[in-house]
mmCIF file of C-alpha atoms in Angstrom:
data_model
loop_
_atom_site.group_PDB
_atom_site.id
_atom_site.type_symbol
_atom_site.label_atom_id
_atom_site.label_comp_id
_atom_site.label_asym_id
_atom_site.label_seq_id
_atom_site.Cartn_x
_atom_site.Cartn_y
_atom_site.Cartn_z
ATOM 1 C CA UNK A 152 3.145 -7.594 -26.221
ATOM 2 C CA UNK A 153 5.266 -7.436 -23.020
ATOM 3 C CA UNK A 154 4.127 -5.359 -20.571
ATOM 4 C CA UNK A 155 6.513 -2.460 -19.566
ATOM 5 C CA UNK A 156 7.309 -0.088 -16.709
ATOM 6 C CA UNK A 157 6.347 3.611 -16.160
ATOM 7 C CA UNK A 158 10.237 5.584 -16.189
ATOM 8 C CA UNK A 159 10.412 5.137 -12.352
ATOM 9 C CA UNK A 160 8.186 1.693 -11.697
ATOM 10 C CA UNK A 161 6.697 3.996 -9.272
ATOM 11 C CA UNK A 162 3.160 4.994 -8.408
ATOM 12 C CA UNK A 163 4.089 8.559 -9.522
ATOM 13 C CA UNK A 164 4.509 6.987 -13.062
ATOM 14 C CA UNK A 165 0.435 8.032 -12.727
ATOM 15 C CA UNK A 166 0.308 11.597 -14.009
ATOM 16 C CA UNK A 167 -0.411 13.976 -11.143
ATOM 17 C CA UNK A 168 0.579 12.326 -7.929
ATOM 18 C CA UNK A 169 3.206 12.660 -5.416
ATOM 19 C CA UNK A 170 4.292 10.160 -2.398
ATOM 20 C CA UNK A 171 5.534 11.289 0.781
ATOM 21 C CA UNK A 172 7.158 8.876 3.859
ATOM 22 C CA UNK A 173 7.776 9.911 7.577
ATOM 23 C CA UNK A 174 8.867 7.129 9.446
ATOM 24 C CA UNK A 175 11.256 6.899 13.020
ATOM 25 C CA UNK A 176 13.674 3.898 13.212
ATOM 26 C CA UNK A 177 13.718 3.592 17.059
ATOM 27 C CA UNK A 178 9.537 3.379 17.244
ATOM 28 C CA UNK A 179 10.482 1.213 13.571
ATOM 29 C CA UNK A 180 7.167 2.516 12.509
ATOM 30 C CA UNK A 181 6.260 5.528 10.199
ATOM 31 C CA UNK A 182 3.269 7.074 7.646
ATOM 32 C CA UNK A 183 3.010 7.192 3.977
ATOM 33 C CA UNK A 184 0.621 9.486 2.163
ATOM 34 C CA UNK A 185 -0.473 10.303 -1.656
ATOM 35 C CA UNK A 186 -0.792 13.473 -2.597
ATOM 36 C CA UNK A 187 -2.431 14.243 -6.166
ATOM 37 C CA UNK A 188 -1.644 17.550 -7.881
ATOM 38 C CA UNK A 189 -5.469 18.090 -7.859
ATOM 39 C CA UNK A 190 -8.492 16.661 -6.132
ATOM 40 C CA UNK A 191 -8.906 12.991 -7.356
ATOM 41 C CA UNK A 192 -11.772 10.419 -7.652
ATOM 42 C CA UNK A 193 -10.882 8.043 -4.885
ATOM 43 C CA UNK A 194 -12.838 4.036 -4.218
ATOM 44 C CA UNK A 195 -11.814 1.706 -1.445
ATOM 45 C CA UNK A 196 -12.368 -2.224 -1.369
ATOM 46 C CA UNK A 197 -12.139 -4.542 2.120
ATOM 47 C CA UNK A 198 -11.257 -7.804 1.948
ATOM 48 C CA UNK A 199 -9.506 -8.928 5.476
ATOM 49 C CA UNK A 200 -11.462 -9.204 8.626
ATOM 50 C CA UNK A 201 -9.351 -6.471 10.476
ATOM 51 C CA UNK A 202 -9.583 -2.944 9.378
ATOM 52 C CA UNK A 203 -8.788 -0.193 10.777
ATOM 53 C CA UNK A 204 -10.280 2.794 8.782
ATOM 54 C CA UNK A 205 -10.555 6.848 8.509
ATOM 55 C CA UNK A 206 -13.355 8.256 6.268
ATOM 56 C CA UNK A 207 -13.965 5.533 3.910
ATOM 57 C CA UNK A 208 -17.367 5.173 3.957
ATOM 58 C CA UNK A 209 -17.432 8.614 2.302
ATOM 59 C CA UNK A 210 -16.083 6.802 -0.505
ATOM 60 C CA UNK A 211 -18.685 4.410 -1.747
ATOM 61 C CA UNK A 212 -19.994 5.314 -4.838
ATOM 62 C CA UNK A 213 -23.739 5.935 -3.067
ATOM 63 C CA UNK A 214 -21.926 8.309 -1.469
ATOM 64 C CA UNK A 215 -21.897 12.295 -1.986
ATOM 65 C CA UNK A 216 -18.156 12.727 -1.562
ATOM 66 C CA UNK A 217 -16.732 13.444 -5.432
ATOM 67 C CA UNK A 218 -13.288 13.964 -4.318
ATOM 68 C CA UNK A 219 -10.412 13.294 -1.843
ATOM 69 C CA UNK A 220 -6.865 15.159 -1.683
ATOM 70 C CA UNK A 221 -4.458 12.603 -0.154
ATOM 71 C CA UNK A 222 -4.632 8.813 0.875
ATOM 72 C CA UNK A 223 -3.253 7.923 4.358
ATOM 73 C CA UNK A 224 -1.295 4.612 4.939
ATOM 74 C CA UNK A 225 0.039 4.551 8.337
ATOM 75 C CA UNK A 226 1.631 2.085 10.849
ATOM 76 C CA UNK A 227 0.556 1.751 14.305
ATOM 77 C CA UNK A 228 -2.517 0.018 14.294
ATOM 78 C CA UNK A 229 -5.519 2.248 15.468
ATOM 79 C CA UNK A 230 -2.953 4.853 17.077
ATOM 80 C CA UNK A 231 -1.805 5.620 13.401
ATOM 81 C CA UNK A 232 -5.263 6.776 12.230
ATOM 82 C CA UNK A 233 -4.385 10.079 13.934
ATOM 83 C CA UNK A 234 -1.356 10.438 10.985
ATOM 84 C CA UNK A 235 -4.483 11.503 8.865
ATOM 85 C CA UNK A 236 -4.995 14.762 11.078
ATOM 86 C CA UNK A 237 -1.489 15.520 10.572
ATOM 87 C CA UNK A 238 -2.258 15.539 6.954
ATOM 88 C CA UNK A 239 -5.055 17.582 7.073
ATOM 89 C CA UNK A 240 -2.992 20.212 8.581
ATOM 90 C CA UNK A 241 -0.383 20.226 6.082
ATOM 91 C CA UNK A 242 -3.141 20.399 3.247
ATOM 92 C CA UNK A 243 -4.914 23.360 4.925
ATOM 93 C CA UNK A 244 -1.753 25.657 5.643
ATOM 94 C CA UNK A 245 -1.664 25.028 1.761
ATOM 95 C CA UNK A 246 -5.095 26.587 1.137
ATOM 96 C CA UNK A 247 -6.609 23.079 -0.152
ATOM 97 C CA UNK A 248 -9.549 21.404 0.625
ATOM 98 C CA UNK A 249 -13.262 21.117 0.223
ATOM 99 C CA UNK A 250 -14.973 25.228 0.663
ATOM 100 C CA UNK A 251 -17.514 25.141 3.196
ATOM 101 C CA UNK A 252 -19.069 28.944 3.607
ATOM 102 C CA UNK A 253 -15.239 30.159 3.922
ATOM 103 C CA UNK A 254 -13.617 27.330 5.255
ATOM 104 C CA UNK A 255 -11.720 24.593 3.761
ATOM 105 C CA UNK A 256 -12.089 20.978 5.023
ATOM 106 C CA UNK A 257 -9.234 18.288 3.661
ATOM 107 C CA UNK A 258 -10.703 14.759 3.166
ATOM 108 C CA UNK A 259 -7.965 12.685 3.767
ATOM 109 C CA UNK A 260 -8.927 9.197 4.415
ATOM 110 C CA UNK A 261 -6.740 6.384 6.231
ATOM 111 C CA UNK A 262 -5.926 2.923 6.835
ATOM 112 C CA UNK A 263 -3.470 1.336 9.017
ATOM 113 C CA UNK A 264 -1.742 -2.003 10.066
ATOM 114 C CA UNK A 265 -0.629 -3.278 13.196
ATOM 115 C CA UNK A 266 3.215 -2.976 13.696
ATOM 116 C CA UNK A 267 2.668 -2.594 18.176
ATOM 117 C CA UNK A 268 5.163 -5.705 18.344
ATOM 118 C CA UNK A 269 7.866 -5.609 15.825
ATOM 119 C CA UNK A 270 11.182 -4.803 18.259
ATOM 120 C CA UNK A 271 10.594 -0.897 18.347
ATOM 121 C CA UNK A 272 9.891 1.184 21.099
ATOM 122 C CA UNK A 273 6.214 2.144 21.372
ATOM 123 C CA UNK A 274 6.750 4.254 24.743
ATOM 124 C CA UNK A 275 6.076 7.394 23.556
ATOM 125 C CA UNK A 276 4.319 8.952 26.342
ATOM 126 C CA UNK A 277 0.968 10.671 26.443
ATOM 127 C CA UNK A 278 0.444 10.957 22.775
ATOM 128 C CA UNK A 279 1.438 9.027 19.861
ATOM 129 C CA UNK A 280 3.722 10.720 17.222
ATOM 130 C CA UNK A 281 1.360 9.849 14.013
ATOM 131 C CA UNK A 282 0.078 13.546 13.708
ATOM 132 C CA UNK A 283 3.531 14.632 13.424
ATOM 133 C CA UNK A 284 4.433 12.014 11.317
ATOM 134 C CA UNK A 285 1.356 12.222 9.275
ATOM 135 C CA UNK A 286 2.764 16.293 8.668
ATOM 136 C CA UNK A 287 6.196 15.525 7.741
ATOM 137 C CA UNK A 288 4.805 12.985 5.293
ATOM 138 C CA UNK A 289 2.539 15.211 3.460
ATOM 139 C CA UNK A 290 5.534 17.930 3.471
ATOM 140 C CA UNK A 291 7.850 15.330 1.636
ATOM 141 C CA UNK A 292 5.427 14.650 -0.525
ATOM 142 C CA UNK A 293 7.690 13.716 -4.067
ATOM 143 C CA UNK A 294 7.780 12.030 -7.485
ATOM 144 C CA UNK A 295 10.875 10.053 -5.844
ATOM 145 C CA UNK A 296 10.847 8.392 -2.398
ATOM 146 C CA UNK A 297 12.487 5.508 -1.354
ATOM 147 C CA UNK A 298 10.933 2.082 -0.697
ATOM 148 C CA UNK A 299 11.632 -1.054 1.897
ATOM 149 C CA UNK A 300 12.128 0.084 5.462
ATOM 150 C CA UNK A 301 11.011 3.430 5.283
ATOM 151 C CA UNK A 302 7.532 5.111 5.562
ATOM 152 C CA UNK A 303 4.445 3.117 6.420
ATOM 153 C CA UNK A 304 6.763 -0.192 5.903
ATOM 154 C CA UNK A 305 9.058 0.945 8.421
ATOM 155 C CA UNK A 306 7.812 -1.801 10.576
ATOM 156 C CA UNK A 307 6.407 -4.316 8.215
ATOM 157 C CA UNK A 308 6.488 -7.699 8.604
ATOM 158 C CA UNK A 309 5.233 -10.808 6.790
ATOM 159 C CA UNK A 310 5.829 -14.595 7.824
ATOM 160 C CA UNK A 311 9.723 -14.835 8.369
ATOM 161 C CA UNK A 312 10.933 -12.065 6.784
ATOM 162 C CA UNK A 313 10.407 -8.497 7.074
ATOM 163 C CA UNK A 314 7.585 -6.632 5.122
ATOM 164 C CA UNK A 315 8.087 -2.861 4.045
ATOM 165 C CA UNK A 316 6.629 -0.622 1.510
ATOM 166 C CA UNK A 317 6.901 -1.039 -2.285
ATOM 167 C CA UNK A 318 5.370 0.467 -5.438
ATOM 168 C CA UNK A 319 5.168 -0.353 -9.434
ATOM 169 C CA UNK A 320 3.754 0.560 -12.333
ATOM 170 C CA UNK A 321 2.850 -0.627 -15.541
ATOM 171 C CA UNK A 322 2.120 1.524 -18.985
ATOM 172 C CA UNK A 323 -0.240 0.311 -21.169
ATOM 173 C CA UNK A 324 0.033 0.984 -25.148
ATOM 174 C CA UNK A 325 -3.721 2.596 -25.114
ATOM 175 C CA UNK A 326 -1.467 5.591 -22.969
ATOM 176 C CA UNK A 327 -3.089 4.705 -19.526
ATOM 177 C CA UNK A 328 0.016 4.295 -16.888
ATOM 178 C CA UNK A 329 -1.466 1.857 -13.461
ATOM 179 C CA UNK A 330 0.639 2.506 -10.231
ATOM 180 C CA UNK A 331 -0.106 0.559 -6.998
ATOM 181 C CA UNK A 332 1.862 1.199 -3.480
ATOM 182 C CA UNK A 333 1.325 -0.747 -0.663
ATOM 183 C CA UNK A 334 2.492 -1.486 2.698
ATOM 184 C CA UNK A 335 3.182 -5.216 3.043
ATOM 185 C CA UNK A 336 2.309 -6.269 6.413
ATOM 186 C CA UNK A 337 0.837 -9.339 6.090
ATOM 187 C CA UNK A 338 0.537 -12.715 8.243
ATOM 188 C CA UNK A 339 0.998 -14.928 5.557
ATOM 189 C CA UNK A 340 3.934 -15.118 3.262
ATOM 190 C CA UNK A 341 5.494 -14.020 -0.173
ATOM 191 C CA UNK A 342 7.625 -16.568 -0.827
ATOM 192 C CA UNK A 343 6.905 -19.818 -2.567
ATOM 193 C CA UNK A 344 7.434 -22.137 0.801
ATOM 194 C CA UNK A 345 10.977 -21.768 2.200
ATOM 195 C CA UNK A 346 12.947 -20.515 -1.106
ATOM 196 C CA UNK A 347 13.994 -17.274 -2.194
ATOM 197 C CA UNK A 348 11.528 -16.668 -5.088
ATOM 198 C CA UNK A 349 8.324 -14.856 -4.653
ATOM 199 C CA UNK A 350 4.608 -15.720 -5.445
ATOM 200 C CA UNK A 351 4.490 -13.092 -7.864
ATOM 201 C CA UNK A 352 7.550 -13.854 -10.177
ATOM 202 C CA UNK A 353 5.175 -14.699 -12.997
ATOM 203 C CA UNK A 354 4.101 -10.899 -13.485
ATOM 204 C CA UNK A 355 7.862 -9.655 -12.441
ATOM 205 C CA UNK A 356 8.879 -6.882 -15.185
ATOM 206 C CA UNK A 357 12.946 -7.486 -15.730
ATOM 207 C CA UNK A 358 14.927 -8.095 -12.448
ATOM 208 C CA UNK A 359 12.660 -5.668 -10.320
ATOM 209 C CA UNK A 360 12.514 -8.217 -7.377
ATOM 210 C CA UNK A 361 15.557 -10.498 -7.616
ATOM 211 C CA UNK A 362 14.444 -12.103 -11.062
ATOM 212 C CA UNK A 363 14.518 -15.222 -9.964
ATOM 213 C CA UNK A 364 11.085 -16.500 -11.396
ATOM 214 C CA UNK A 365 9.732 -19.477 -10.020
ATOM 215 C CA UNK A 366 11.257 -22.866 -8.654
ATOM 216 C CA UNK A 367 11.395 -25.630 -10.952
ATOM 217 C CA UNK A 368 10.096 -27.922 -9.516
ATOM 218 C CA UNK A 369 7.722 -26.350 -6.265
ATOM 219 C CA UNK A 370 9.370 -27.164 -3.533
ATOM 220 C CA UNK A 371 7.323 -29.752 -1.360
ATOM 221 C CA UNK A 372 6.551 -26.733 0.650
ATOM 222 C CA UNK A 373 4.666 -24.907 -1.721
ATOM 223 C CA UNK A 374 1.247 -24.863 -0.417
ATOM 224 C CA UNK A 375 2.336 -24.992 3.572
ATOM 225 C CA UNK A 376 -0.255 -22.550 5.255
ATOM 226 C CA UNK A 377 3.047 -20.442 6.899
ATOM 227 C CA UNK A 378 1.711 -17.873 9.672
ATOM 228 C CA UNK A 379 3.892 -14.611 10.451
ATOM 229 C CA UNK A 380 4.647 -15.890 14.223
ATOM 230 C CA UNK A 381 4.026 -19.617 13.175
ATOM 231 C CA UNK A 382 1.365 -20.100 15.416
ATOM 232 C CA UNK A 383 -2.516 -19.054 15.270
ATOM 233 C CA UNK A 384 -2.857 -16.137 14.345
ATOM 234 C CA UNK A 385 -4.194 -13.268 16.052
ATOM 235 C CA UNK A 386 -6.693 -10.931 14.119
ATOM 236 C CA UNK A 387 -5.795 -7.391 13.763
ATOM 237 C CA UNK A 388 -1.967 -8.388 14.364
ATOM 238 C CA UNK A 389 -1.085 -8.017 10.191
ATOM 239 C CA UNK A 390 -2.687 -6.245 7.524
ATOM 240 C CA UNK A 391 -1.493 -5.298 3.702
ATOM 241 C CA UNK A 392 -2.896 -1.369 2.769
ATOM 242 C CA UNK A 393 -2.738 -0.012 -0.727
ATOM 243 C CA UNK A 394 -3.219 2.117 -3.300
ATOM 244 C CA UNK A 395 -4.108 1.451 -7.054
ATOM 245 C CA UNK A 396 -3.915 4.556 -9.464
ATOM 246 C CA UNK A 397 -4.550 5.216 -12.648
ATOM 247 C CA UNK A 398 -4.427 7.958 -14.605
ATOM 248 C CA UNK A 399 -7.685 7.181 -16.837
ATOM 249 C CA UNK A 400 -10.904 8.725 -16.009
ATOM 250 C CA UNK A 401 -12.682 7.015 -13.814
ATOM 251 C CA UNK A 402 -16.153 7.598 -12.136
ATOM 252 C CA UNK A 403 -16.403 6.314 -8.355
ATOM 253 C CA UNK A 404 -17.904 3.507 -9.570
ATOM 254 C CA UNK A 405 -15.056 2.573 -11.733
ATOM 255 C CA UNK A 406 -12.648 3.844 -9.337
ATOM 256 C CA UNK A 407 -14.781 0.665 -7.107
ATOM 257 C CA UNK A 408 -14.212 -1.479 -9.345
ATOM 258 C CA UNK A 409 -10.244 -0.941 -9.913
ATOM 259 C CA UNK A 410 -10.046 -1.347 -6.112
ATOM 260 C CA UNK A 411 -11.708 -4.814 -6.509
ATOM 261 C CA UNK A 412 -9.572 -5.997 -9.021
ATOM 262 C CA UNK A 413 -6.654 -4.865 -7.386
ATOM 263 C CA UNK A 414 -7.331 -6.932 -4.867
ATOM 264 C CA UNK A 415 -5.991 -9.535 -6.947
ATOM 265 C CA UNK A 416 -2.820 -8.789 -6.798
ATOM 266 C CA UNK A 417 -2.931 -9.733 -2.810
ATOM 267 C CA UNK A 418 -3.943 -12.993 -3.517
ATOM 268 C CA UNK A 419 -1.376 -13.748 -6.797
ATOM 269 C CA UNK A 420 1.685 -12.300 -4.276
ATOM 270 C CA UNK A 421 0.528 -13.694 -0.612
ATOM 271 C CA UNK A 422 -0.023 -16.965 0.818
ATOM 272 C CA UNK A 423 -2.584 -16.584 2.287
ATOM 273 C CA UNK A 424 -4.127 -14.009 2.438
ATOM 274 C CA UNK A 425 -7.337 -11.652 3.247
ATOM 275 C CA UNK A 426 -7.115 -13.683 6.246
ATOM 276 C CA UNK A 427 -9.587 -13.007 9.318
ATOM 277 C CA UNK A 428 -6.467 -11.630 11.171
ATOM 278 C CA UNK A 429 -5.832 -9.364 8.121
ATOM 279 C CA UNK A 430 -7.283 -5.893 7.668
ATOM 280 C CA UNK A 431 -6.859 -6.180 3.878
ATOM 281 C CA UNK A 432 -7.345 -3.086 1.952
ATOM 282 C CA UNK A 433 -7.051 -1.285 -1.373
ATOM 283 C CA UNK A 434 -7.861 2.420 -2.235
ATOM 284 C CA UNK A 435 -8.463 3.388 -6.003
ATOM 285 C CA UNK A 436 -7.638 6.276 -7.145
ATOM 286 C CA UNK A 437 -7.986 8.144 -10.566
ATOM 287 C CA UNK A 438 -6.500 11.615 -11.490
ATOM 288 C CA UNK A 439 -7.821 11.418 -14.885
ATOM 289 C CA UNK A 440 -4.762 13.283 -15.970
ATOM 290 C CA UNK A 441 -4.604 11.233 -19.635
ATOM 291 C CA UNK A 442 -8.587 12.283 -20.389
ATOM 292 C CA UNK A 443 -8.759 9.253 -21.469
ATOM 293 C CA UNK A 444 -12.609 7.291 -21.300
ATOM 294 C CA UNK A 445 -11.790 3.500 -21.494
ATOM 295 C CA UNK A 446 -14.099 1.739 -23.241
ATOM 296 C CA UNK A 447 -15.259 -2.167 -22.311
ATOM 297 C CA UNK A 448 -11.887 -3.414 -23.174
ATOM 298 C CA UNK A 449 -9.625 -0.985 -22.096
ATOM 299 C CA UNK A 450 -11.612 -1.448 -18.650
ATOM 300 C CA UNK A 451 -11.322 -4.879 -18.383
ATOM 301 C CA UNK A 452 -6.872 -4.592 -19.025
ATOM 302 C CA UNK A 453 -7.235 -1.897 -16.441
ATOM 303 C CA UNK A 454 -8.818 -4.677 -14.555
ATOM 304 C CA UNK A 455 -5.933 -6.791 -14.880
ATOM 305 C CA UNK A 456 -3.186 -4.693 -14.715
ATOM 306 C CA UNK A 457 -4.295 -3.586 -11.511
ATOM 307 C CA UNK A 458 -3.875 -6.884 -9.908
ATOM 308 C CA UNK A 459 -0.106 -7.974 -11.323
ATOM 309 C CA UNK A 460 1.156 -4.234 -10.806
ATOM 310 C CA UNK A 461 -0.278 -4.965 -7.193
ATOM 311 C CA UNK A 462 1.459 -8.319 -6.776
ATOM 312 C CA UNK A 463 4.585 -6.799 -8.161
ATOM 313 C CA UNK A 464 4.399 -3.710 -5.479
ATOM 314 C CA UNK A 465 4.191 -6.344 -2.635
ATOM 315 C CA UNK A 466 7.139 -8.473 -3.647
ATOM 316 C CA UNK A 467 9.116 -5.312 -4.242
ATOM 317 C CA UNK A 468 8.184 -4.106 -0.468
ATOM 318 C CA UNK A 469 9.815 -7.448 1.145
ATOM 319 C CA UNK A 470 12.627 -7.327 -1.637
ATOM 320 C CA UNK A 471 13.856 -3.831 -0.672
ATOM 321 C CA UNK A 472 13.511 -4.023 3.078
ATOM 322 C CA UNK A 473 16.755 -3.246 4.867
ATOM 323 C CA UNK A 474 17.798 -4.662 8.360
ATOM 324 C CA UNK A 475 17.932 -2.593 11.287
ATOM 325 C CA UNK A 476 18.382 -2.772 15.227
ATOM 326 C CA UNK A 477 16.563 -4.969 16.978
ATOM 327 C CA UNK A 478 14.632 -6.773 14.363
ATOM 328 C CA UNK A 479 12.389 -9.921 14.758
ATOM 329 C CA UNK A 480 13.010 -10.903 11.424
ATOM 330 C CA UNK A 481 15.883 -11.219 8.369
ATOM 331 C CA UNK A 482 15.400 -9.320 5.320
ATOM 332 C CA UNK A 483 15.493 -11.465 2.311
ATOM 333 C CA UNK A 484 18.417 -10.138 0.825
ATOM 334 C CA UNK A 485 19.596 -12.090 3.699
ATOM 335 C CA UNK A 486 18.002 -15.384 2.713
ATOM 336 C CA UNK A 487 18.651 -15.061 -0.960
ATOM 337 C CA UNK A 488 19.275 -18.607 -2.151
#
């Protein structure tokens, strides 16, 4: 059976979550964060050699932490983790958060990639603008939001085109919806050596990308190691961030294990990829809004699904980027054909 689309091929397909972007065109960098409805189960997995992190090792499923209410994906390389405090704030005006003896303490944690050199203007003065844009995020927080250029994509890039922030999801006949969202930033490419058609046109669902499926035959090109700068590249420079949610219930554990999987998807829509110059990551998330307990074989679809709705959200961040002033790279509705 084919697999199909949630209504919106959107993360927030998964019962109970929101998405909100901030982003500011001249700085061509901005902040994505997921809000769920109620305090989730939350995982992470690293795969590339360059993170940059908030709060994750709270995460781990050794850990004491049962619950997180948002995820953070922000632009601007270490600078950007402050978009998570910006968060918080917007979360605590709203009365949520962990209760400690009267107070309540967000967890909100964060990952960003490195968008310092992209053609944007990164004098801002004293203090970086991530707190604020980590607040307007959270307060657009949506079922609908836009993807491409916009958010924590705003200044994506991948090698030769420009990167940007997509989403999918995928509903599964058991009743389980998957959603993944992810900022595509990384220093290898999506495209199948110098063509038009992506690396992950063999999960594509209808035209959601361009549907052009794969070249027949591979171009000679295929498996050319293509760098974002073509030229060595330089670690903590890139880096693809994600999120994979599901509406099953899932212990921490599971919600691990999801996050591995998902992982998949990087390497079925990116050549190559989890790179030493990459900060590779995936967050898991489960709302658990279906109360539905998968059994063996329900986990291991979940398993799958999680890695071609991932390699579908990637292709669909570099499909819908937009051009802009001042951009290094084309967008590939400019290189279609």
């Amino acid at each position: 059976m084919p697999f199909r689309t949630g209504p919106k091929n959107l993360i927030t397909d998964v019962a109970g979550l929101r998405v909100g972007n901030a982003a500011d065109g001249r700085l061509k960098s901005g902040v994505t964060v997921v809000v769920p409805d109620r305090p989730a189960v939350a995982a992470v997995q690293v795969l590339g050699g360059a993170p940059g992190t908030r709060e994750t090792d709270a995460l781990e499923p050794h850990n004491s932490l049962k619950e997180i209410h948002a995820l953070v994906l922000s632009g601007g390389s270490a600078f950007g983790l402050d978009a998570a405090s910006g968060v918080q704030a917007a979360l605590r005006e709203d009365g949520v958060g962990v209760e400690v003896r009267g107070q309540r303490v967000p967890i909100v944690p964060a990952a960003i990639l490195f968008d310092l050199i992209n053609g944007g203007d990164k004098d801002w003065g004293r203090y970086p603008p991530y707190r604020d844009l980590g607040y307007a995020a959270a307060r657009n927080a949506s079922v609908d939001f836009e993807l491409g250029s916009t958010g924590a994509g705003c200044g994506a890039l991948s090698a030769g085109l420009k990167g940007g922030l997509g989403s999918a999801s995928t509903a599964l006949a058991n009743g389980i919806t998957v959603g993944a969202l992810v900022a595509a930033n990384p220093v290898g490419s999506v495209r199948v050596g110098h063509s038009a058609h992506f690396w992950a046109a063999p999960f594509e669902i209808g035209d959601e990308f361009g549907g052009l499926g794969l070249p027949s035959p591979l171009p000679l090109d295929a498996a050319d190691i293509r760098w974002k700068f073509d030229a060595e590249p330089q670690p903590g420079g890139n880096t693809t961030i994600a999120v994979i949610a599901t509406d099953a219930v899932l212990t921490k554990a599971a919600a691990k294990r999801l996050a591995v999987a998902a992982h998949d998807g990087f390497a079925r829509a990116i050549w190559p990829a989890h790179t030493p110059a990459d900060g590779d990551l995936v967050f898991a998330l489960s709302t658990g809004a279906s109360g539905i307990e998968l059994d063996e074989l329900g986990a291991m679809e979940l398993s799958a699904v999680a890695g071609s709705t991932m390699a579908r959200a990637i292709a669909r961040a570099v499909h819908a980027a937009t051009p802009a002033e001042n951009d290094l790279f084309p967008v590939w509705s400019s290189r279609r054909g």
